[in-house]
Coordinates of C-alpha atoms in Angstrom, one line a residue:
M8 CA 2.8 -15.3 -40.5
N9 CA 2.9 -14.7 -36.7
M10 CA 6.7 -14.3 -36.7
F11 CA 6.4 -10.7 -35.7
I12 CA 4.3 -11.4 -32.6
R13 CA 6.7 -14.1 -31.5
S14 CA 9.6 -11.9 -31.7
T15 CA 8.2 -9.6 -29.1
F16 CA 7.5 -12.5 -26.8
A17 CA 10.9 -14.1 -26.9
A18 CA 12.6 -10.7 -27.2
T19 CA 15.8 -12.2 -28.8
V20 CA 14.7 -15.1 -31.0
L21 CA 11.9 -16.0 -33.3
I22 CA 11.0 -19.4 -31.9
S23 CA 9.5 -21.2 -34.9
S24 CA 7.1 -24.1 -34.9
A25 CA 7.2 -24.4 -38.7
N26 CA 8.7 -27.8 -38.5
A27 CA 6.1 -29.2 -36.2
A28 CA 3.3 -31.4 -37.5
A29 CA 0.2 -29.2 -37.5
L30 CA -3.2 -30.6 -36.5
E31 CA -5.4 -30.3 -39.5
L32 CA -8.9 -29.1 -38.6
G33 CA -10.3 -29.2 -42.2
S34 CA -11.3 -26.4 -44.5
G35 CA -7.7 -25.1 -44.7
T36 CA -7.4 -24.6 -41.0
N37 CA -4.7 -26.1 -38.8
V38 CA -3.5 -25.6 -35.2
T39 CA -0.1 -26.0 -33.6
F40 CA 0.9 -25.9 -29.9
N41 CA 4.1 -24.8 -28.2
A42 CA 5.6 -24.9 -24.7
A43 CA 8.8 -23.5 -23.4
V44 CA 10.9 -23.4 -20.2
V45 CA 13.2 -20.4 -20.2
S46 CA 15.8 -19.2 -17.7
N47 CA 14.6 -15.6 -18.0
Y48 CA 11.4 -14.1 -19.4
L49 CA 12.6 -11.2 -21.5
F50 CA 10.4 -8.7 -23.3
R51 CA 12.0 -6.1 -25.5
G52 CA 15.2 -6.2 -23.6
V53 CA 13.7 -6.2 -20.1
T54 CA 13.4 -9.1 -17.7
L55 CA 9.8 -9.7 -16.6
S56 CA 10.7 -12.6 -14.3
D57 CA 13.4 -10.9 -12.3
D58 CA 16.0 -13.1 -14.0
K59 CA 14.3 -16.2 -12.9
I60 CA 12.9 -19.3 -14.7
A61 CA 9.5 -19.0 -16.5
G62 CA 7.2 -21.6 -18.0
Q63 CA 5.3 -20.7 -21.2
L64 CA 2.5 -22.3 -23.2
G65 CA 0.8 -21.2 -26.4
A66 CA -1.3 -22.3 -29.4
D67 CA -1.6 -20.9 -33.0
L68 CA -4.6 -21.3 -35.3
E69 CA -3.9 -20.6 -39.0
H70 CA -6.1 -20.6 -42.2
D71 CA -4.9 -21.0 -45.7
S72 CA -6.4 -17.6 -46.5
G73 CA -3.8 -15.9 -44.3
F74 CA -5.9 -15.2 -41.3
Y75 CA -4.6 -16.4 -37.9
A76 CA -5.2 -16.2 -34.2
G77 CA -3.3 -17.3 -31.1
V78 CA -3.0 -17.4 -27.4
W79 CA 0.1 -17.5 -25.2
G80 CA 0.8 -17.4 -21.5
S81 CA 3.7 -17.1 -19.1
N82 CA 4.4 -16.5 -15.4
Y83 CA 6.1 -13.2 -14.5
D84 CA 7.4 -11.5 -11.4
N85 CA 5.4 -8.6 -9.9
D86 CA 7.4 -7.1 -7.0
G87 CA 8.2 -10.6 -5.7
D88 CA 4.8 -12.1 -6.4
N89 CA 4.5 -14.7 -9.2
E90 CA 1.7 -13.7 -11.5
I91 CA 0.3 -14.9 -14.8
E92 CA 0.3 -13.1 -18.1
I93 CA -2.1 -14.2 -20.9
D94 CA -1.9 -12.7 -24.4
W95 CA -4.1 -13.3 -27.4
W96 CA -3.9 -12.0 -30.9
G97 CA -5.4 -12.1 -34.4
G98 CA -4.2 -10.9 -37.7
Y99 CA -3.8 -11.4 -41.5
G100 CA -0.7 -12.2 -43.4
F101 CA -0.2 -12.2 -47.2
A102 CA 2.5 -12.3 -49.8
I103 CA 3.2 -9.4 -52.2
N104 CA 5.7 -11.6 -54.1
D105 CA 8.2 -14.3 -53.4
N106 CA 10.4 -11.9 -51.4
I107 CA 7.9 -9.6 -49.5
D108 CA 5.3 -10.6 -47.0
I109 CA 2.9 -8.3 -45.1
D110 CA 1.5 -8.9 -41.6
L111 CA -1.3 -6.9 -39.9
G112 CA -2.9 -7.6 -36.5
V113 CA -3.6 -6.8 -32.9
T114 CA -2.6 -8.2 -29.6
R115 CA -4.3 -8.0 -26.2
Y116 CA -2.0 -8.3 -23.1
Y117 CA -3.9 -9.5 -20.0
Y118 CA -2.4 -9.7 -16.5
A119 CA -4.5 -11.9 -14.3
D120 CA -5.3 -10.5 -10.8
V121 CA -3.1 -7.4 -11.4
G122 CA -4.7 -5.3 -14.1
G123 CA -2.9 -2.9 -16.4
H124 CA -4.1 -4.8 -19.5
S125 CA -3.3 -3.2 -22.8
T126 CA -4.1 -3.5 -26.6
E127 CA -1.4 -3.2 -29.2
F128 CA -1.7 -2.9 -33.0
Y129 CA 1.1 -3.9 -35.4
A130 CA 2.0 -3.8 -39.0
G131 CA 5.0 -5.7 -40.3
A132 CA 6.8 -6.7 -43.4
A133 CA 9.3 -9.4 -44.2
V134 CA 11.5 -8.1 -47.0
Y135 CA 14.1 -10.6 -48.4
G136 CA 14.2 -12.2 -45.0
L137 CA 14.5 -9.0 -42.9
G138 CA 11.5 -8.6 -40.5
L139 CA 10.5 -5.0 -39.8
T140 CA 7.5 -4.3 -37.6
L141 CA 5.9 -1.2 -36.1
Y142 CA 3.7 -1.6 -33.0
Y143 CA 1.4 0.9 -31.3
D144 CA 0.0 0.3 -27.9
D145 CA -3.4 2.1 -27.8
T146 CA -3.7 1.8 -24.0
L147 CA -0.2 3.1 -23.2
E148 CA 0.1 5.4 -26.2
S149 CA 3.5 4.1 -27.0
Y150 CA 5.3 3.0 -30.2
Y151 CA 7.8 0.2 -30.6
F152 CA 9.8 -0.6 -33.8
E153 CA 11.9 -3.7 -34.3
G154 CA 14.0 -5.4 -36.9
N155 CA 14.9 -9.1 -37.0
Y156 CA 17.1 -11.2 -39.2
D157 CA 18.1 -14.8 -39.1
F158 CA 21.3 -16.5 -40.4
D159 CA 21.7 -20.2 -41.0
V160 CA 25.1 -20.9 -39.5
A161 CA 25.1 -24.7 -39.5
D162 CA 22.8 -27.7 -39.9
N163 CA 19.7 -27.1 -37.8
T164 CA 21.3 -24.0 -36.2
V165 CA 20.1 -20.4 -36.7
L166 CA 21.6 -17.2 -35.4
S167 CA 18.9 -14.6 -34.8
T168 CA 19.6 -10.9 -34.5
H169 CA 17.2 -8.3 -33.1
A170 CA 17.2 -4.6 -32.6
G171 CA 14.3 -2.5 -31.3
Y172 CA 13.4 1.0 -30.2
T173 CA 10.6 2.1 -27.9
E174 CA 9.0 5.6 -27.8
P175 CA 6.6 5.9 -24.8
D176 CA 4.2 8.8 -24.5
G177 CA 5.8 11.6 -22.5
A178 CA 9.1 9.8 -21.8
D179 CA 12.4 9.3 -23.4
G180 CA 12.9 6.5 -25.9
A181 CA 15.2 3.6 -25.4
Y182 CA 16.8 0.9 -27.7
D183 CA 17.3 -2.8 -27.1
M184 CA 19.4 -5.4 -29.0
G185 CA 19.8 -9.1 -28.8
V186 CA 21.5 -12.2 -30.4
T187 CA 20.3 -15.7 -30.0
V188 CA 21.4 -19.1 -31.3
T189 CA 18.8 -21.8 -31.7
Y190 CA 19.4 -25.4 -32.4
D191 CA 16.6 -27.7 -33.7
W192 CA 17.3 -30.9 -31.9
N193 CA 14.5 -32.6 -33.8
E194 CA 11.1 -31.9 -35.3
Y195 CA 9.6 -31.0 -32.0
V196 CA 12.4 -29.7 -29.7
A197 CA 14.6 -26.7 -30.1
L198 CA 17.3 -25.4 -27.7
F199 CA 18.4 -21.8 -27.5
V200 CA 20.7 -19.4 -25.7
G201 CA 21.0 -15.7 -26.1
V202 CA 21.9 -12.3 -24.7
V203 CA 20.1 -8.9 -24.8
T204 CA 21.1 -5.4 -23.9
H205 CA 18.8 -2.5 -23.1
E206 CA 19.7 1.2 -22.9
E207 CA 18.3 1.5 -19.4
E208 CA 18.7 -2.0 -18.0
D209 CA 21.5 -4.4 -17.2
E210 CA 22.6 -6.9 -19.8
A211 CA 20.5 -10.1 -19.6
F212 CA 21.0 -13.7 -20.7
V213 CA 18.5 -16.4 -21.6
A214 CA 18.6 -20.1 -22.3
G215 CA 15.8 -22.5 -22.7
V216 CA 14.1 -25.3 -24.5
N217 CA 11.1 -24.9 -26.8
F218 CA 8.6 -27.7 -27.6
S219 CA 6.4 -27.5 -30.8
F220 CA 3.7 -30.1 -31.5

C-alpha cells in the first residue's frame, strides 16, 4: 500500500517491488528491499541532484493487517556539496472493496548534516487504478496533491503518468507533470526512462535501473 509514498520519491514513476520475493518474518509480516541507480534524482518535478546521478536504497516492512513502515535514502546536491537524505514512514492501508483502496500515513524527511528536516502527513485513495493523494507538510505548512495512473502497454512494460500541484504557505502554487516507461527485465530488475516538467523549472529527464529483492 506504499504506492503513494513511492510516487513522491520517484516523481514520475511508481517503482513497484510487488514482483520481488518478500522475506517472510512470520506472524503475517514480510520485508522487501530495493536499490536504484538513477541519472537524476527528481522530486515533484524538481531535480535534487543537479541533474546528476544518484544512488538510492530502501526497505519496506508490511503486515497482513495493512500496517506498514519503510526507510529510504539517496544522495542529493546541496549547492555543490553531495549530501545524504534519509526518509522513513509508516501508515495503514485497507480496501473498501475490489476497486477502492485507502492509504493513510506520515513521512519524516531527514537531511544529514544539513538540517531542514520536515514531517509530512498524507491521505490517499486508489480508485479503479487511479491513485489520488493529498499531502500536508506540517513543518513547511505546505500542501501537495497528486494523481497517478499506469497503463500496461506491452508485456512487462508499464507507462506511468503523473500530475501534481503544490501550494506552499505564503507563496504561489506550481504544477508538475511526468511520464515514465518501466520495463520489468525479470523478477528483480526493472529499467525505466521518463521526462518531467515543472511550472517553474526546466524540463528534466531521468533514466535508471531499479533492483527489488
